[in-house]
C-alpha positions as CSV (number, residue, x, y, z in Angstrom):
1,X,188.1,83.5,97.5
2,X,190.3,81.0,99.3
3,X,189.8,80.0,102.9
4,X,193.3,80.2,104.4
5,X,192.8,78.6,107.8
6,X,195.5,76.2,108.8
7,X,197.8,77.5,106.0
8,X,201.5,78.4,106.6
9,X,202.5,82.1,106.4
10,X,204.7,83.1,103.5
11,X,208.3,83.3,104.5
12,X,209.0,86.6,102.8
13,X,207.7,90.1,103.5
14,X,206.5,91.7,100.3
15,X,206.5,95.3,99.1
16,X,204.4,96.9,101.8
17,X,200.6,96.5,101.9
18,X,199.2,96.3,105.5
19,X,195.7,95.4,106.5
20,X,194.6,97.0,109.8
21,X,191.7,94.9,111.2
22,X,190.3,97.5,113.6
23,X,191.3,101.1,113.2
24,X,191.2,102.8,116.6
25,X,193.9,105.2,117.9
26,X,196.8,102.7,118.1
27,X,196.2,101.2,114.6
28,X,195.7,104.7,113.1
29,X,199.0,105.9,114.6
30,X,200.7,102.8,113.3
31,X,199.1,103.2,109.9
32,X,200.3,106.8,109.6
33,X,203.9,105.6,110.3
34,X,203.6,103.0,107.5
35,X,202.0,105.5,105.1
36,X,204.7,108.0,105.7
37,X,207.2,105.4,104.4
38,X,205.1,105.0,101.2
39,X,203.4,101.8,102.2
40,X,199.8,101.1,101.3
41,X,197.5,100.9,104.3
42,X,194.0,99.3,104.3
43,X,191.8,99.8,107.4
44,X,188.8,97.6,108.2
45,X,186.4,99.2,110.8
46,X,182.9,98.7,111.8
47,X,181.7,102.2,111.3
48,X,182.6,104.9,108.8
49,X,184.7,107.6,110.4
50,X,187.5,110.0,110.0
51,X,190.3,107.7,108.8
52,X,193.4,109.5,107.4
53,X,193.2,110.2,103.7
54,X,196.3,108.1,103.3
55,X,194.3,105.0,104.2
56,X,192.0,102.9,102.1
57,X,188.9,102.3,104.2
58,X,186.8,99.1,104.2
59,X,183.6,99.5,106.4
60,X,182.3,96.2,107.6
61,X,181.0,94.6,110.8
62,X,183.0,91.4,111.3
63,X,180.0,89.8,113.1
64,X,179.0,88.8,109.5
65,X,181.2,87.3,106.8
66,X,182.8,89.8,104.4
67,X,180.7,90.1,101.2
68,X,183.8,90.0,99.0
69,X,187.5,89.0,99.0
70,X,190.0,91.1,100.9
71,X,193.0,92.2,98.9
72,X,196.2,90.3,99.2
73,X,198.4,91.9,101.9
74,X,201.9,91.2,103.2
75,X,201.1,92.3,106.7
76,X,198.1,92.4,109.0
77,X,197.6,94.0,112.4
78,X,194.5,93.0,114.5
79,X,193.5,95.5,117.1
80,X,189.9,94.5,117.9
81,X,188.6,94.9,121.5
82,X,187.0,91.8,123.1
83,X,183.4,91.1,122.2
84,X,180.6,91.5,124.7
85,X,179.3,88.4,126.4
86,X,176.6,86.7,124.3
87,X,177.7,88.3,121.1
88,X,180.2,87.1,118.4
89,X,183.8,87.4,119.4
90,X,187.4,86.8,118.2
91,X,186.9,83.3,116.9
92,X,184.0,84.4,114.6
93,X,185.7,87.7,113.5
94,X,189.0,86.0,112.7
95,X,187.3,83.2,110.9
96,X,185.6,85.7,108.7
97,X,188.9,87.5,108.0
98,X,190.6,84.2,107.2
99,X,187.9,83.2,104.8
100,X,188.1,86.5,102.9
101,X,191.9,86.6,102.5
102,X,193.5,85.1,99.4
103,X,196.6,84.1,101.3
104,X,198.0,84.2,104.8
105,X,200.0,87.4,105.3
106,X,203.8,87.0,105.8
107,X,203.4,88.7,109.1
108,X,200.4,89.0,111.4
109,X,200.3,90.8,114.7
110,X,197.4,90.3,117.2
111,X,197.2,93.0,119.8
112,X,195.8,91.4,122.9
113,X,196.1,92.7,126.5
114,X,198.0,91.9,129.7
115,X,194.4,91.6,131.0
116,X,194.7,88.0,129.8
117,X,196.6,87.4,133.1
118,X,194.6,87.0,136.3
119,X,197.5,85.9,138.4
120,X,198.1,88.3,141.3
121,X,201.3,89.1,143.3
122,X,204.5,91.0,143.3
123,X,206.6,88.5,141.4
124,X,207.2,89.8,137.8
125,X,205.3,88.1,135.0
126,X,207.2,87.7,131.7
127,X,206.4,86.2,128.3
128,X,207.2,82.7,129.5
129,X,204.2,82.7,131.9
130,X,201.1,81.0,130.5
131,X,197.8,82.8,131.2
132,X,195.1,80.9,132.9
133,X,192.1,83.2,132.7
134,X,188.9,82.6,134.4
135,X,186.9,85.8,133.8
136,X,184.8,86.1,130.6
137,X,187.1,89.0,129.4
138,X,190.3,87.1,130.1
139,X,189.0,84.0,128.4
140,X,187.9,85.9,125.3
141,X,191.3,87.5,125.0
142,X,193.0,84.1,125.3
143,X,190.6,82.7,122.7
144,X,191.5,85.5,120.4
145,X,195.3,84.9,120.8
146,X,194.7,81.2,120.1
147,X,192.6,81.8,117.0
148,X,195.2,84.3,115.7
149,X,198.0,81.9,116.1
150,X,196.1,79.0,114.5
151,X,194.8,80.9,111.5
152,X,197.7,83.3,110.8
153,X,200.7,82.2,112.9
154,X,200.4,85.6,114.6
155,X,202.8,87.3,116.9
156,X,200.9,88.3,120.0
157,X,201.5,91.7,121.6
158,X,200.1,92.3,125.0
159,X,200.0,96.0,126.0
160,X,199.2,97.2,129.5
161,X,197.6,100.5,130.5
162,X,197.8,102.4,127.2
163,X,197.9,106.2,127.7
164,X,198.7,109.2,125.6
165,X,196.8,112.1,124.0
166,X,193.1,111.3,124.1
167,X,193.8,108.5,126.6
168,X,193.7,110.5,129.8
169,X,191.6,108.5,132.2
170,X,194.0,108.9,135.2
171,X,194.3,112.7,134.5
172,X,190.5,113.0,134.6
173,X,190.3,111.0,137.8
174,X,192.8,113.4,139.5
175,X,191.0,116.5,138.2
176,X,187.6,115.3,139.4
177,X,188.9,114.0,142.7
178,X,187.7,110.4,142.1
179,X,188.7,107.7,144.6
180,X,191.7,105.6,143.6
181,X,193.0,102.3,144.9
182,X,196.5,103.4,145.9
183,X,197.7,99.9,146.5
184,X,197.0,98.3,143.1
185,X,200.1,97.2,141.1
186,X,200.0,98.7,137.6
187,X,201.9,98.7,134.3
188,X,201.5,101.0,131.3
189,X,202.8,101.9,127.9
190,X,202.6,105.2,126.0
191,X,200.7,104.9,122.8
192,X,203.6,106.3,120.8
193,X,205.9,103.5,122.1
194,X,203.2,100.8,121.4
195,X,202.9,102.0,117.8
196,X,206.7,101.9,117.5
197,X,206.7,98.3,118.9
198,X,204.1,97.1,116.4
199,X,206.0,98.7,113.5
200,X,209.2,97.0,114.7
201,X,207.4,93.6,114.9
202,X,206.2,94.0,111.4
203,X,209.6,94.5,110.0
204,X,212.0,92.4,112.1
205,X,213.2,89.1,110.6
206,X,212.7,86.9,113.7
207,X,210.2,88.5,116.1
208,X,209.3,86.9,119.5
209,X,206.1,84.8,119.5
210,X,204.8,86.9,122.4
211,X,205.7,90.4,123.6
212,X,204.6,92.3,126.6
213,X,204.3,96.0,125.7
214,X,205.1,97.7,129.0
215,X,207.5,100.4,130.0
216,X,210.3,100.0,132.5
217,X,208.5,101.4,135.5
218,X,205.7,99.3,137.0
219,X,204.3,101.3,139.9
220,X,201.5,101.3,142.5
221,X,198.5,103.3,141.2
222,X,198.8,105.6,144.1
223,X,202.3,106.7,143.0
224,X,201.1,107.5,139.6
225,X,198.1,109.6,140.6
226,X,200.1,111.4,143.2
227,X,202.7,112.3,140.6
228,X,199.9,113.6,138.2
229,X,198.3,115.6,141.0
230,X,201.6,117.2,141.9
231,X,202.3,118.1,138.3
232,X,198.8,119.7,138.1
233,X,199.2,121.3,141.6
234,X,196.0,119.6,142.7
235,X,195.2,117.6,145.9
236,X,196.0,113.9,145.8
237,X,192.8,111.9,145.0
238,X,191.1,110.2,148.0
239,X,191.9,106.6,148.7
240,X,189.4,103.9,147.7
241,X,189.2,100.5,149.4
242,X,191.6,98.0,147.9
243,X,189.9,95.7,145.3
244,X,192.5,94.4,142.8
245,X,196.0,93.4,143.8
246,X,197.3,93.7,140.3
247,X,200.5,92.3,138.8
248,X,204.0,93.4,137.9
249,X,205.0,92.8,134.3
250,X,208.6,92.4,133.0
251,X,209.3,94.7,130.1
252,X,212.9,93.7,129.3
253,X,212.0,91.8,126.1
254,X,210.3,94.9,124.7
255,X,213.4,97.0,125.3
256,X,215.6,94.3,123.7
257,X,213.4,94.5,120.6
258,X,212.8,98.2,120.5
259,X,215.7,99.8,122.2
260,X,215.2,102.8,124.4
261,X,211.5,103.8,124.8
262,X,210.5,107.3,123.9
263,X,208.6,107.4,127.3
264,X,210.4,104.9,129.5
265,X,208.3,105.6,132.6
266,X,205.1,107.2,133.7
267,X,206.9,110.4,134.8
268,X,208.2,111.2,131.3
269,X,205.0,110.1,129.7
270,X,202.6,112.1,131.8
271,X,204.9,115.2,131.8
272,X,204.7,115.1,128.0
273,X,201.0,114.5,128.0
274,X,200.2,117.3,130.5
275,X,202.5,119.6,128.5
276,X,200.2,119.1,125.4
277,X,197.2,120.4,127.3
278,X,196.1,124.1,127.0
């Protein structure tokens, strides 16, 4: 086993073996795209679960070092959520992955979150803006991005407001009549477009160092829940007191990389999502 921290990534992308560090909904959707092209997919997850039969599963809690070497891979995608305060986090987890890999993958993608930004205001935030997080969650995300760059020269993808089948938080809020902060600025991305973006980053010759995965329609939260309520023919949810101002994210770089989104705004995305429901 070779500790690869500080090594340079290989300049070539090999035949197609991808390590998914974390295998939640997004990583599984991405892995299925890769497997459908005949690529080998290896998924590392904390608990045994129903991974697709096309995946090779490695069950391990990254709080501890891996007991044996990981296989050599040409690509790696890290989709781990931030750790809880007082427990191991990204630096520990990624150190353990680095120590178990025989070589740095030719391409690594670290999926962070636009939650790394705590700047507020209506001026759009793009990839040139440097996060300056102060909350524990924001700081943990920033530390994860930093560790992924240092260890694997990772491309950082920051999605916002992921939604899709099985990710229906706003739909449930409308159905239950929960209070909503109508004035909060929000951004989102459909899970299908996020998986497409990750796939594209894995295969393009010269990806951007940072990519904000957001659609082309930032909107006030009130606009989104009102649209969902109208589609469901339900009353608009009651207003909650304003708490978070929110930010507006610029998604032009994503569209230059990916082209037209399958779901370019919340209207098309939620219409499709609600159409899947019985």
